[in-house]
């Protein structure tokens, strides 16, 4: 007879999850029901008992703050019609069509950005990229929290941390001290500063997302000692066996560095990633540029303008760092295929003075639409013209001189002789003076047009400039 082994199986009365080892199960001292060890909060009982008996147990400290709800009414959304910058000038038919097709989609994503409690975070689906991003302030000091809340973080495909203040060479056990269960060994970029503080980046990739060989580091070709901004880029190939690639960029800017120099450095990174523009590219990080003040802050406007130039859009609209005296939106998420964004929410976690961001992006999509660098809704008139210059004149003369015209007399019919002559002459003329297609600019269109500046806004800017003369 074959020996049968009784397999242990117990359901937690708190989280309703299953346990297959007696070592992971205990009895709640309050409800006397079996629960996971991690679901037991000492003498207070399990999590379910705490929620039912302790008022406000499941409410985060941010929700208890009296001024929190009033501060979060501020938001970033320059794409809605009621935005101040969109109230200038008259709204043209072209502007209405462009805004309907593009601005409304982006505005809806920003409007749907909300604060979310960690317990409401769902597992990543097969067809989505789910990313957790946070200014952690110190990665090594928070590793205990990541291990205790491993169930939460395993719901994400990628974890992006900035301002890690971490040098792996100074840790007692090196990279082993930074490992998180369920994730590959982190890709760590040490702070630029020699002190090892005020910077540093780290990216974790969940093991079920891809094979380790499918993770490729991309070098942005930046100076290693440049303190105006830190960037880290990875390409994940065959993401969740979809044969699609995604590019993750992690970044950080110290508040003491120059914002304009950071934007210039960002543009260099965007330019180097332009060859990956057909892939889903997402930037996560702390720029220390408050987008709540976008309408009156030149640094914020220059940052957004640079991103839009390369087809990227900011998807976070509400403050991500809230104190007793301020509420700022300095943690950003930029993406190129904006129509693939499912949600972008702010998580109320207490592990840092910044709030975390949870971003869901659809990967298995039949079509991807970029935020266009030039409005596709506008049909520009095109004009064909020939270029007449000394070089083309010389080329035409050479073609005529080298042509043998004797074959024209082979035909006795005069009309056919003329037709042959005309075709030969026209061939050399087109070759020397080819037709070139030139786009006719709109009235008041700039030399380097911005995709978000509509024709009516260009006209309004022109009227404003005339007032200075």
Coordinates of C-alpha atoms in Angstrom, one line a residue:
X1 CA 0.0 0.0 0.0
X2 CA 1.2 3.4 -0.8
X3 CA 1.6 5.8 2.1
X4 CA -0.6 8.8 1.9
X5 CA 0.6 12.1 3.4
X6 CA -2.0 14.4 4.9
X7 CA -1.3 17.9 3.4
X8 CA -1.9 20.8 5.8
X9 CA -4.2 23.5 4.6
X10 CA -5.7 26.4 6.6
X11 CA -7.6 29.5 5.6
X12 CA -6.8 32.8 7.4
X13 CA -10.0 34.3 8.9
X14 CA -8.5 37.8 8.5
X15 CA -7.1 38.1 4.9
X16 CA -8.9 34.9 3.7
X17 CA -5.6 33.7 2.3
X18 CA -4.5 30.1 2.5
X19 CA -1.5 28.7 4.4
X20 CA 0.1 25.3 3.8
X21 CA 2.4 25.2 6.7
X22 CA 1.6 25.0 10.4
X23 CA 4.5 27.3 11.2
X24 CA 2.7 30.2 9.4
X25 CA -0.6 29.8 11.3
X26 CA -1.6 31.0 14.8
X27 CA -4.8 31.5 16.8
X28 CA -6.2 35.0 17.2
X29 CA -6.4 35.8 20.9
X30 CA -9.6 37.8 20.4
X31 CA -11.8 35.8 17.9
X32 CA -10.0 32.4 18.5
X33 CA -9.8 31.8 14.8
X34 CA -6.8 30.6 12.7
X35 CA -4.9 33.5 11.1
X36 CA -1.5 34.1 9.4
X37 CA 1.3 35.1 11.7
X38 CA 1.7 38.3 9.8
X39 CA -2.1 39.1 10.3
X40 CA -1.8 38.9 14.1
X41 CA -1.1 42.2 15.8
X42 CA -0.1 40.9 19.2
X43 CA -2.6 41.2 22.0
X44 CA -4.8 43.4 19.9
X45 CA -5.8 40.4 17.9
X46 CA -5.8 39.9 14.1
X47 CA -6.3 42.7 11.6
X48 CA -10.0 42.0 11.2
X49 CA -10.5 42.3 15.0
X50 CA -8.5 45.5 15.1
X51 CA -10.6 47.1 12.3
X52 CA -13.9 46.1 14.0
X53 CA -12.9 47.1 17.6
X54 CA -10.5 50.1 17.2
X55 CA -12.0 53.3 15.6
X56 CA -9.8 54.7 12.9
X57 CA -7.5 51.7 12.8
X58 CA -7.5 51.4 9.0
X59 CA -7.3 55.2 8.4
X60 CA -3.9 56.6 7.4
X61 CA -2.3 59.5 9.1
X62 CA -2.9 61.6 6.0
X63 CA -6.6 61.2 6.4
X64 CA -6.5 62.2 10.0
X65 CA -4.7 65.5 9.2
X66 CA -7.3 68.3 9.5
X67 CA -5.9 70.3 6.6
X68 CA -5.2 67.3 4.3
X69 CA -8.5 67.2 2.5
X70 CA -8.4 71.0 1.8
X71 CA -4.9 70.9 0.4
X72 CA -5.6 68.1 -2.0
X73 CA -8.1 70.2 -3.9
X74 CA -5.1 71.7 -5.7
X75 CA -4.2 69.9 -8.8
X76 CA -2.2 70.0 -12.1
X77 CA -4.1 69.8 -15.3
X78 CA -3.1 72.3 -18.1
X79 CA -5.0 70.3 -20.7
X80 CA -8.5 71.1 -19.4
X81 CA -10.3 74.0 -21.2
X82 CA -10.8 75.9 -17.9
X83 CA -7.1 76.1 -17.4
X84 CA -5.9 79.7 -17.4
X85 CA -3.4 79.3 -20.3
X86 CA -6.3 77.8 -22.4
X87 CA -8.6 80.8 -21.9
X88 CA -6.4 83.2 -24.0
X89 CA -7.7 84.0 -27.5
X90 CA -10.5 82.6 -29.5
X91 CA -11.2 78.9 -29.9
X92 CA -10.9 77.9 -33.6
X93 CA -12.5 74.9 -35.2
X94 CA -9.0 73.3 -35.6
X95 CA -8.3 73.9 -31.9
X96 CA -11.6 72.4 -30.9
X97 CA -11.0 69.2 -32.9
X98 CA -7.4 68.9 -31.6
X99 CA -8.5 69.4 -28.0
X100 CA -11.3 66.9 -28.3
X101 CA -9.1 64.2 -29.8
X102 CA -6.1 64.7 -27.5
X103 CA -6.4 67.2 -24.7
X104 CA -9.6 65.7 -23.3
X105 CA -8.0 62.2 -23.1
X106 CA -5.0 63.6 -21.1
X107 CA -7.2 65.7 -19.0
X108 CA -9.4 62.7 -18.1
X109 CA -6.3 60.7 -17.0
X110 CA -5.2 63.6 -14.7
X111 CA -8.7 64.1 -13.4
X112 CA -8.9 60.4 -12.4
X113 CA -5.7 60.6 -10.4
X114 CA -6.7 60.0 -6.8
X115 CA -5.4 59.0 -3.3
X116 CA -5.5 55.3 -2.6
X117 CA -5.0 53.3 0.5
X118 CA -2.5 50.4 0.1
X119 CA -5.0 47.8 1.1
X120 CA -7.0 48.6 -2.0
X121 CA -4.2 47.9 -4.3
X122 CA -4.9 45.0 -6.6
X123 CA -2.5 42.5 -8.2
X124 CA -1.0 43.3 -11.5
X125 CA -2.8 41.7 -14.5
X126 CA -1.2 39.8 -17.3
X127 CA -1.8 42.6 -19.8
X128 CA -0.6 45.5 -17.7
X129 CA 2.6 47.1 -16.4
X130 CA 2.1 48.0 -12.7
X131 CA 4.9 50.2 -11.2
X132 CA 5.4 51.4 -7.6
X133 CA 7.6 54.5 -7.4
X134 CA 8.7 56.4 -4.3
X135 CA 11.3 58.9 -2.9
X136 CA 12.4 56.5 -0.2
X137 CA 15.0 58.8 1.5
X138 CA 17.0 55.8 2.6
X139 CA 16.6 52.3 1.0
X140 CA 18.7 50.3 3.5
X141 CA 16.8 51.7 6.6
X142 CA 13.4 50.7 5.1
X143 CA 14.3 47.1 4.1
X144 CA 12.6 45.7 7.2
X145 CA 9.3 47.4 6.2
X146 CA 9.6 45.9 2.6
X147 CA 10.0 42.4 4.1
X148 CA 7.1 42.8 6.5
X149 CA 4.8 44.2 3.8
X150 CA 6.1 41.9 1.0
X151 CA 2.6 40.9 0.1
X152 CA 1.8 44.5 -0.9
X153 CA 5.0 45.0 -3.0
X154 CA 4.7 41.7 -4.8
X155 CA 1.5 43.0 -6.4
X156 CA 3.7 45.3 -8.6
X157 CA 5.8 44.4 -11.6
X158 CA 8.5 47.0 -11.0
X159 CA 9.6 49.0 -7.9
X160 CA 11.4 52.3 -8.6
X161 CA 13.1 54.1 -5.7
X162 CA 14.9 57.4 -5.8
X163 CA 17.1 59.3 -3.2
X164 CA 18.1 55.9 -1.9
X165 CA 21.2 57.3 -0.1
X166 CA 22.7 53.9 -0.5
X167 CA 26.2 52.6 -1.4
X168 CA 26.1 48.8 -1.6
X169 CA 29.9 48.7 -0.9
X170 CA 29.2 50.2 2.6
X171 CA 26.5 47.6 3.6
X172 CA 27.6 44.8 5.9
X173 CA 26.4 42.1 3.4
X174 CA 26.6 44.1 0.2
X175 CA 23.7 43.6 -2.2
X176 CA 22.2 40.8 -0.1
X177 CA 21.0 43.4 2.3
X178 CA 18.9 45.0 -0.4
X179 CA 17.1 41.9 -1.7
X180 CA 13.3 41.7 -1.6
X181 CA 11.6 38.3 -1.8
X182 CA 10.0 37.7 -5.2
X183 CA 12.2 40.2 -7.1
X184 CA 15.5 39.9 -8.9
X185 CA 18.6 41.5 -7.4
X186 CA 18.1 45.2 -7.6
X187 CA 19.8 47.4 -10.2
X188 CA 21.4 50.0 -8.0
X189 CA 23.0 53.3 -9.0
X190 CA 24.9 55.0 -6.2
X191 CA 24.5 58.7 -5.5
X192 CA 26.7 61.1 -7.5
X193 CA 27.8 62.9 -4.3
X194 CA 30.9 61.4 -2.6
X195 CA 29.1 61.5 0.7
X196 CA 26.5 59.0 -0.6
X197 CA 23.7 61.2 0.6
X198 CA 21.1 63.2 -1.3
X199 CA 20.7 60.9 -4.3
X200 CA 20.9 57.3 -5.6
X201 CA 18.5 55.2 -7.6
X202 CA 17.3 51.6 -7.5
X203 CA 15.0 49.4 -9.6
X204 CA 13.5 46.1 -8.7
X205 CA 12.0 43.7 -11.3
X206 CA 9.5 41.1 -10.2
X207 CA 10.6 37.6 -11.1
X208 CA 7.4 36.6 -13.0
X209 CA 7.8 39.6 -15.4
X210 CA 10.6 38.2 -17.5
X211 CA 13.8 36.2 -17.5
X212 CA 16.9 37.8 -16.0
X213 CA 18.6 37.8 -19.4
X214 CA 15.7 40.0 -20.8
X215 CA 16.7 42.9 -18.5
X216 CA 19.1 45.3 -20.3
X217 CA 20.6 48.5 -18.8
X218 CA 20.5 51.5 -21.2
X219 CA 23.2 54.1 -20.8
X220 CA 21.9 57.7 -21.3
X221 CA 25.4 58.9 -22.2
X222 CA 25.6 61.4 -19.4
X223 CA 28.6 62.7 -17.4
X224 CA 29.0 60.6 -14.3
X225 CA 29.9 63.5 -12.1
X226 CA 27.1 65.8 -13.2
X227 CA 25.0 66.6 -10.1
X228 CA 22.2 68.4 -12.0
X229 CA 20.2 65.2 -12.2
X230 CA 20.6 61.4 -11.9
X231 CA 19.1 59.0 -14.4
X232 CA 18.8 55.2 -14.6
X233 CA 17.3 53.4 -17.6
X234 CA 16.3 49.8 -18.2
X235 CA 14.8 47.9 -21.1
X236 CA 12.6 44.8 -20.3
X237 CA 12.3 42.6 -23.3
X238 CA 9.5 40.0 -23.9
X239 CA 7.5 41.6 -21.0
X240 CA 5.2 38.9 -19.5
X241 CA 5.8 36.8 -22.7
X242 CA 4.0 39.4 -24.8
X243 CA 7.0 39.8 -27.1
X244 CA 6.8 43.5 -26.3
X245 CA 9.5 45.7 -24.7
X246 CA 9.1 48.4 -22.2
X247 CA 11.6 51.0 -21.1
X248 CA 11.7 52.1 -17.4
X249 CA 13.6 55.4 -16.5
X250 CA 14.2 56.3 -12.9
X251 CA 15.4 59.8 -12.0
X252 CA 16.1 62.2 -9.2
X253 CA 17.0 65.9 -9.0
X254 CA 18.4 67.4 -5.8
X255 CA 16.6 70.6 -4.7
X256 CA 19.9 72.3 -4.4
X257 CA 20.7 71.8 -8.1
X258 CA 19.7 74.1 -11.0
X259 CA 16.3 73.3 -12.4
X260 CA 17.1 74.6 -15.9
X261 CA 20.3 72.5 -16.1
X262 CA 18.2 69.5 -15.0
X263 CA 15.7 70.1 -17.8
X264 CA 18.6 70.4 -20.3
X265 CA 20.0 67.1 -19.0
X266 CA 16.5 65.5 -19.3
X267 CA 16.3 66.6 -22.9
X268 CA 19.5 64.9 -23.6
X269 CA 18.1 61.6 -22.1
X270 CA 14.9 62.0 -24.1
X271 CA 16.9 62.5 -27.3
X272 CA 19.0 59.3 -26.6
X273 CA 15.8 57.3 -26.1
X274 CA 14.1 58.6 -29.3
X275 CA 15.1 55.4 -31.1
X276 CA 12.8 53.5 -28.6
X277 CA 9.9 55.8 -29.3
X278 CA 7.7 53.0 -30.6
X279 CA 8.1 51.2 -27.2
X280 CA 6.3 52.0 -24.0
X281 CA 8.6 54.4 -22.1
X282 CA 7.8 55.6 -18.6
X283 CA 9.8 58.0 -16.4
X284 CA 9.5 57.8 -12.6
X285 CA 11.1 60.1 -10.1
X286 CA 11.4 63.2 -8.0
X287 CA 12.2 66.3 -10.0
X288 CA 11.7 68.7 -7.1
X289 CA 9.8 71.0 -9.4
X290 CA 6.3 71.8 -8.0
X291 CA 3.7 71.4 -10.9
X292 CA 0.9 72.7 -8.7
X293 CA 2.5 76.1 -9.4
X294 CA 2.7 75.3 -13.1
X295 CA 0.7 78.3 -14.4
X296 CA 3.1 80.8 -12.6
X297 CA 6.4 78.8 -12.5
X298 CA 8.8 79.1 -15.4
X299 CA 10.7 76.0 -14.4
X300 CA 7.6 73.9 -14.4
X301 CA 6.5 75.2 -17.8
X302 CA 9.9 74.6 -19.4
X303 CA 9.9 71.0 -18.0
X304 CA 6.5 70.2 -19.4
X305 CA 7.3 71.9 -22.7
X306 CA 10.5 69.8 -23.1
X307 CA 8.6 66.6 -22.3
X308 CA 5.8 67.4 -24.8
X309 CA 8.4 68.1 -27.5
X310 CA 9.4 64.4 -27.3
X311 CA 5.9 63.1 -26.9
X312 CA 5.7 62.6 -23.1
X313 CA 2.9 63.6 -20.8
X314 CA 2.8 63.9 -17.0
X315 CA 0.1 61.6 -15.4
X316 CA 0.1 62.7 -11.8
X317 CA -2.1 65.7 -10.9
X318 CA -2.3 65.9 -7.1
X319 CA 0.3 66.7 -4.4
X320 CA 2.7 63.9 -3.5
X321 CA 4.5 65.6 -0.6
X322 CA 2.2 67.0 2.1
X323 CA 3.3 68.7 5.4
X324 CA 1.6 71.0 7.9
X325 CA 2.4 74.1 5.8
X326 CA 2.7 72.9 2.2
X327 CA 1.4 70.5 -0.4
X328 CA 3.6 70.1 -3.5
X329 CA 3.6 67.9 -6.6
X330 CA 7.3 67.1 -7.0
X331 CA 7.1 63.3 -7.7
X332 CA 6.3 62.8 -11.4
X333 CA 5.4 60.1 -13.9
X334 CA 5.9 60.7 -17.6
X335 CA 4.9 58.4 -20.4
X336 CA 4.8 58.5 -24.2
X337 CA 1.9 56.3 -25.2
X338 CA -0.6 58.1 -23.0
X339 CA -3.7 56.3 -24.3
X340 CA -2.3 53.1 -22.7
X341 CA -2.5 54.6 -19.2
X342 CA -5.1 52.7 -17.1
X343 CA -4.7 54.6 -13.9
X344 CA -2.1 56.6 -11.9
X345 CA -2.9 56.9 -8.2
X346 CA -1.1 58.2 -5.1
X347 CA -0.7 55.7 -2.2
X348 CA -0.9 57.0 1.3
X349 CA 2.1 55.2 2.8
X350 CA 4.0 56.5 5.9
X351 CA 7.5 55.1 5.1
X352 CA 8.8 58.4 3.7
X353 CA 7.9 62.1 3.8
X354 CA 6.8 61.6 0.1
X355 CA 3.8 59.6 -1.0
X356 CA 4.2 56.6 -3.3
X357 CA 2.7 56.4 -6.8
X358 CA 1.0 53.4 -8.3
X359 CA 0.9 53.4 -12.1
X360 CA -1.0 50.9 -14.3
X361 CA -0.2 50.9 -18.1
X362 CA -1.8 48.6 -20.6
X363 CA 0.8 46.6 -22.6
X364 CA -1.1 44.2 -24.8
X365 CA -2.7 46.9 -27.0
X366 CA -3.4 46.6 -30.6
X367 CA -2.5 50.3 -31.2
X368 CA -0.5 52.9 -29.4
X369 CA -1.0 56.6 -29.8
X370 CA 1.7 59.0 -28.9
X371 CA 1.2 62.5 -27.6
X372 CA 2.1 64.0 -31.0
X373 CA 5.0 66.5 -31.2
X374 CA 3.0 68.3 -33.9
X375 CA -0.8 68.3 -34.0
X376 CA -2.0 65.5 -36.3
X377 CA -5.4 67.1 -36.5
X378 CA -4.1 70.1 -38.4
X379 CA -3.9 69.6 -42.2
X380 CA -1.0 71.8 -43.3
X381 CA -1.0 73.1 -46.9
X382 CA 1.9 71.8 -48.9
X383 CA 3.5 73.6 -51.9
X384 CA 5.7 72.0 -54.5
X385 CA 8.5 74.1 -56.0
X386 CA 11.7 73.8 -57.9
X387 CA 15.1 75.2 -56.7
X388 CA 16.9 77.3 -59.2
X389 CA 20.6 78.0 -58.4
X390 CA 24.0 78.0 -60.1
X391 CA 24.6 74.4 -59.3
X392 CA 21.4 73.2 -60.8
X393 CA 21.9 75.4 -63.9
X394 CA 25.4 73.8 -64.4
X395 CA 23.9 70.3 -64.0
X396 CA 21.1 71.0 -66.5
X397 CA 23.6 72.4 -69.1
X398 CA 25.8 69.3 -68.6
X399 CA 22.9 66.9 -69.2
X400 CA 21.8 68.8 -72.4
X401 CA 25.4 68.9 -73.8
X402 CA 25.9 65.1 -73.2
X403 CA 22.7 64.1 -74.8
X404 CA 22.8 62.7 -78.3
X405 CA 19.9 64.2 -80.2
X406 CA 20.4 62.2 -83.5
X407 CA 17.8 59.6 -82.5
X408 CA 15.0 62.2 -82.9
X409 CA 15.4 62.1 -86.7
X410 CA 14.8 58.4 -86.8
X411 CA 11.1 59.1 -87.0
X412 CA 9.8 60.8 -90.2
X413 CA 6.7 62.1 -88.5
X414 CA 7.2 65.7 -87.2
X415 CA 4.7 65.3 -84.4
X416 CA 6.4 62.2 -83.1
X417 CA 9.8 63.9 -83.4
X418 CA 8.5 66.8 -81.3
X419 CA 7.1 64.4 -78.7
X420 CA 10.4 62.5 -78.4
X421 CA 12.3 65.8 -78.1
X422 CA 9.9 67.1 -75.4
X423 CA 10.1 63.9 -73.3
X424 CA 13.9 63.9 -73.5
X425 CA 14.1 67.6 -72.5
X426 CA 11.6 67.2 -69.7
X427 CA 13.5 64.2 -68.3
X428 CA 16.7 66.3 -68.0
X429 CA 14.8 69.3 -66.7
X430 CA 13.2 67.2 -63.9
X431 CA 16.5 65.7 -63.0
X432 CA 18.3 69.1 -62.8
X433 CA 15.4 70.9 -61.1
X434 CA 13.5 68.3 -59.1
X435 CA 10.2 69.3 -57.5
X436 CA 10.4 69.7 -53.7
X437 CA 7.5 69.7 -51.3
X438 CA 7.5 72.6 -48.8
X439 CA 5.0 72.9 -46.0
X440 CA 3.3 76.3 -45.8
X441 CA 3.3 77.5 -42.2
X442 CA 0.2 78.7 -40.5
X443 CA -0.1 82.4 -39.8
X444 CA 1.8 83.2 -36.6
X445 CA 3.3 79.7 -36.5
X446 CA 6.6 79.5 -34.6
X447 CA 9.8 78.2 -36.2
X448 CA 9.8 75.5 -33.5
X449 CA 6.1 74.9 -32.9
X450 CA 5.0 73.3 -29.6
X451 CA 2.2 70.6 -29.8
X452 CA 0.2 72.2 -27.0
X453 CA 0.2 75.7 -28.5
X454 CA -2.9 75.8 -30.7
X455 CA -3.4 78.2 -33.6
X456 CA -5.6 80.5 -31.5
X457 CA -3.0 80.6 -28.8
X458 CA -0.3 81.5 -31.4
X459 CA -2.4 84.4 -32.5
X460 CA -2.9 85.5 -28.9
X461 CA 0.8 85.3 -28.2
X462 CA 1.5 87.4 -31.3
X463 CA -1.0 90.1 -30.1
X464 CA 0.6 90.1 -26.7
X465 CA 4.1 90.6 -28.2
X466 CA 2.8 93.5 -30.3
X467 CA 1.8 95.3 -27.1
X468 CA 5.5 95.7 -26.2
X469 CA 6.2 97.9 -29.3

